Short mmCIF file of C-alpha atoms and ligand atoms in Angstrom, two decimals:
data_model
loop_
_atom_site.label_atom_id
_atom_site.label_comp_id
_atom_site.label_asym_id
_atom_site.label_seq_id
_atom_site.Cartn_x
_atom_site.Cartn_y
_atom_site.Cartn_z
CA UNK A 74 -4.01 -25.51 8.22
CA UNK A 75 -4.64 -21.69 7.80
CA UNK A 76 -2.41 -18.88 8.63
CA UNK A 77 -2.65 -15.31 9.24
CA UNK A 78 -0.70 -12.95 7.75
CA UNK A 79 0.19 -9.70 9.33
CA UNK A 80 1.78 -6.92 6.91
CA UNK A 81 2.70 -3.24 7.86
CA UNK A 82 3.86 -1.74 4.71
CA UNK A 83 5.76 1.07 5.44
CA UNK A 84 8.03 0.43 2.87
CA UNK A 85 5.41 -1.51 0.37
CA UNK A 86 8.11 -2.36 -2.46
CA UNK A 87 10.29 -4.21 0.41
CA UNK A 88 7.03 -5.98 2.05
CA UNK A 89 6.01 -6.85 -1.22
CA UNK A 90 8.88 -8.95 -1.63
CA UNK A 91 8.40 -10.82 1.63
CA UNK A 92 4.76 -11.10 1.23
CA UNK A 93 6.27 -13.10 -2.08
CA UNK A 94 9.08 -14.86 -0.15
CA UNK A 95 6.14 -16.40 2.42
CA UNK A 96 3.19 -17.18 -0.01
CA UNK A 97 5.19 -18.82 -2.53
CA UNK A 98 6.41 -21.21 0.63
CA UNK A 99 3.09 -21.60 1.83
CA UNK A 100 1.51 -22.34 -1.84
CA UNK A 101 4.11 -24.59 -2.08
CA UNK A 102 2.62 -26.64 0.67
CA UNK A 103 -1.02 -26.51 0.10
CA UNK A 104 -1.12 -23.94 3.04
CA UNK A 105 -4.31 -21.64 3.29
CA UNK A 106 -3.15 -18.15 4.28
CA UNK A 107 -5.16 -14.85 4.64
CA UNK A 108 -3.43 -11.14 5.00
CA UNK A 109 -3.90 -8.29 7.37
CA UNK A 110 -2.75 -4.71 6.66
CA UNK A 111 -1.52 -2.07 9.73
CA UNK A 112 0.39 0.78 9.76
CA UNK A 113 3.80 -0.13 11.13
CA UNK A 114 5.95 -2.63 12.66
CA UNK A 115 4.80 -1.72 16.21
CA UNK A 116 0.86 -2.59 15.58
CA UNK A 117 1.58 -6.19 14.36
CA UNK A 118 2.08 -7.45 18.07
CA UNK A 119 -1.47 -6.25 18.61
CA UNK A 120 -3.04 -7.45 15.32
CA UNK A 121 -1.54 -11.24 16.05
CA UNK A 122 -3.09 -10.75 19.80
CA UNK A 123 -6.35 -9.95 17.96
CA UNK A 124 -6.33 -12.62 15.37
CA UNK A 125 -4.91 -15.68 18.21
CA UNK A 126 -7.81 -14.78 20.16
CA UNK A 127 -10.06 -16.19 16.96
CA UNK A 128 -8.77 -19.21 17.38
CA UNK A 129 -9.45 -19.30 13.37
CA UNK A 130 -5.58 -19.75 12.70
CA UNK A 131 -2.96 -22.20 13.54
CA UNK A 132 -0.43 -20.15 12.96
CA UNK A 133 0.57 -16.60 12.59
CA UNK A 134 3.31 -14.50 10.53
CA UNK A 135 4.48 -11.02 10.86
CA UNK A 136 5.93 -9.08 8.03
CA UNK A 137 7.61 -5.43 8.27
CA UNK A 138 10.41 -3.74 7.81
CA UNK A 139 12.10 -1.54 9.86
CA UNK A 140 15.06 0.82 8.78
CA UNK A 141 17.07 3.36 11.34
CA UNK A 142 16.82 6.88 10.76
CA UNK A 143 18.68 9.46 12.59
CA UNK A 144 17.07 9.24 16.23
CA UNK A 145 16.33 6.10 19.12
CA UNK A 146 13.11 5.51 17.77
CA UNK A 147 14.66 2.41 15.20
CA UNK A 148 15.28 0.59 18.48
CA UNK A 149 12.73 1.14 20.44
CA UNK A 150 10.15 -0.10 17.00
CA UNK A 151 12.89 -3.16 16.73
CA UNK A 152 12.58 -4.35 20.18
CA UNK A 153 9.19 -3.39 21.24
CA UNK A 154 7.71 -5.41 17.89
CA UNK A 155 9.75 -8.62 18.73
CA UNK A 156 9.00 -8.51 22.01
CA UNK A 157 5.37 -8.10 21.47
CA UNK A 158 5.35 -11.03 19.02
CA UNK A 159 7.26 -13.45 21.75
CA UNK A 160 4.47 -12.21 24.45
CA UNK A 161 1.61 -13.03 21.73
CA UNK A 162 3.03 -16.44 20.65
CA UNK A 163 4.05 -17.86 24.04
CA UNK A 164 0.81 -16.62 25.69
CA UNK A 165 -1.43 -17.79 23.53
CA UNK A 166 0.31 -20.78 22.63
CA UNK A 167 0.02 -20.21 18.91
CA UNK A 168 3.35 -19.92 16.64
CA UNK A 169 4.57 -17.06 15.37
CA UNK A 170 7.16 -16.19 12.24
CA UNK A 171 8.81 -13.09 12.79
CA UNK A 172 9.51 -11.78 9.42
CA UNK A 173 10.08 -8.15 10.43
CA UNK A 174 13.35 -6.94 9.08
CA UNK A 175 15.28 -4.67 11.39
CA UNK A 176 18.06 -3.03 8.92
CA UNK A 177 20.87 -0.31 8.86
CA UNK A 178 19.81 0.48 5.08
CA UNK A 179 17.42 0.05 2.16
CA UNK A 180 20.27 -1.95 0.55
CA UNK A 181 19.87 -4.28 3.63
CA UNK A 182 16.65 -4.71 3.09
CA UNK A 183 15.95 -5.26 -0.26
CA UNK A 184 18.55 -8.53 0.23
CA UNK A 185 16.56 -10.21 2.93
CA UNK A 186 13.29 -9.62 0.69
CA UNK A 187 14.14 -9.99 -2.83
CA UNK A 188 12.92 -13.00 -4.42
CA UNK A 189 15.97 -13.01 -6.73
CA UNK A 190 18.20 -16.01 -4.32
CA UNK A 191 21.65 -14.67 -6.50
CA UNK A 192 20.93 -11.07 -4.16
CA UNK A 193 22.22 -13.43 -1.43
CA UNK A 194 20.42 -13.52 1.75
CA UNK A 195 17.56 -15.69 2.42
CA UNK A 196 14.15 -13.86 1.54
CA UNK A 197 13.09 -13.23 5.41
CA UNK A 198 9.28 -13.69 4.44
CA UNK A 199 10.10 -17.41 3.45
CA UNK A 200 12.09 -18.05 6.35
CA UNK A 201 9.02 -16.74 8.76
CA UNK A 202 6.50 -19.35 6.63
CA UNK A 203 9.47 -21.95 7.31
CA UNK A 204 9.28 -21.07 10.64
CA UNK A 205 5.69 -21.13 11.50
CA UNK A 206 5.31 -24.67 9.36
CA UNK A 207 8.21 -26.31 11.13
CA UNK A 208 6.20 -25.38 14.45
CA UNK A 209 2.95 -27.04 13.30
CA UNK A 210 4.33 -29.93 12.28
CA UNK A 211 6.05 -30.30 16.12
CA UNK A 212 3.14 -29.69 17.37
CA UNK A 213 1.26 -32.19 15.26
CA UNK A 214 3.70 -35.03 15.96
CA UNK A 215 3.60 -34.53 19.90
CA UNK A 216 -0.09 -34.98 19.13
CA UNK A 217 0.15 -38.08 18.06
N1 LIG B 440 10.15 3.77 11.22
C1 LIG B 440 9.38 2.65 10.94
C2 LIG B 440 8.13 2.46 11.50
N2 LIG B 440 7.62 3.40 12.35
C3 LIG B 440 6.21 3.46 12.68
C4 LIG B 440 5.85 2.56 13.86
O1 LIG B 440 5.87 1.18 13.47
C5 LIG B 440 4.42 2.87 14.33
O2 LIG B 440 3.52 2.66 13.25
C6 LIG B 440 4.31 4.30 14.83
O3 LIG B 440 5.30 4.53 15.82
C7 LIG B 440 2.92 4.58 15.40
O4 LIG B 440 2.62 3.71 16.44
N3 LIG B 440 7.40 1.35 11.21
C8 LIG B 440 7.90 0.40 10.36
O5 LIG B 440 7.24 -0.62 10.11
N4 LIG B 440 9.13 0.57 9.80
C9 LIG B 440 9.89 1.67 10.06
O6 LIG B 440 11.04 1.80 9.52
C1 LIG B 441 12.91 3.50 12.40
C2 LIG B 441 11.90 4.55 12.56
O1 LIG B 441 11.20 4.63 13.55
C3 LIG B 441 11.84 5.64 11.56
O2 LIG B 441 10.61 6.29 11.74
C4 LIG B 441 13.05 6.55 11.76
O3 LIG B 441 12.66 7.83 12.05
P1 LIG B 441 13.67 8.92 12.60
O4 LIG B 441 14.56 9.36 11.45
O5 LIG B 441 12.79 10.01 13.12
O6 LIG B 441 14.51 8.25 13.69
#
């Protein structure tokens, strides 16, 4: 099993922390993983298009994080990169975590990626490798 990894790190210190929350559950599991780099939340639709049409991984997940500032753009890079990621996963049949944080504040944030569990929300990274591995092994047992 190998899965791509698609980071935009426009806040590095809070993608670090979900890079950690999703490799640690993938290590855990023996799970080969490779990362990819782009600039924001809105070019990791693309990038997972790109990397599907390999065919070199069985599953994909995305990791960002996007915070509002003071004008529309927040929701229009919110819904544009989850839509894009639904579009890539169900047309090319290939599962998808969606690990992009969409957050009010830093504070937010920080509690969905910290790998400290007493912060109190789930690290999102992890719960996008949970994701993605609960897929495969569906789609391994209707294989069967
Ligand atoms: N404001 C955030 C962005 N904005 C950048 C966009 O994702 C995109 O790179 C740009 O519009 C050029 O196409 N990206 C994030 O990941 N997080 C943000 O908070
Ligand atoms: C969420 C974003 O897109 C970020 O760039 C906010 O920018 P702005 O303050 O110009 O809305």
């Amino acid at each position: 099993m190998n899965i791509g990894i698609v980071l935009a790190p426009y806040y590095k210190h809070i993608i670090d922390g979900l890079y950690e929350g999703a490799t640690r559950y993938l290590s855990a599991k023996g799970i080969d993983f490779q990362y990819f780099e782009v600039a924001g939340a809105l070019e990791i639709p693309l990038a997972c298009q790109m990397l599907a049409k390999t065919e070199q991984f069985d599953g994909l997940i995305a990791l960002g994080a996007v915070i509002r500032g003071e004008t529309a753009h927040f929701d229009y890079v919110c819904a544009e990169s989850a839509r894009g990621l639904m579009e890539v996963s169900l047309q090319h049949n290939i599962p998808i975590g969606n690990g992009i944080l969409t957050v009010e504040n830093e504070s937010q944030a920080l509690a969905r990626s910290s790998e400290d569990e007493s912060m109190g929300k789930h690290n999102k990274g992890n719960e996008a490798a949970h994701a993605v591995v609960s897929l495969l092994e569906l789609k391994k047992t209707l294989q069967r």
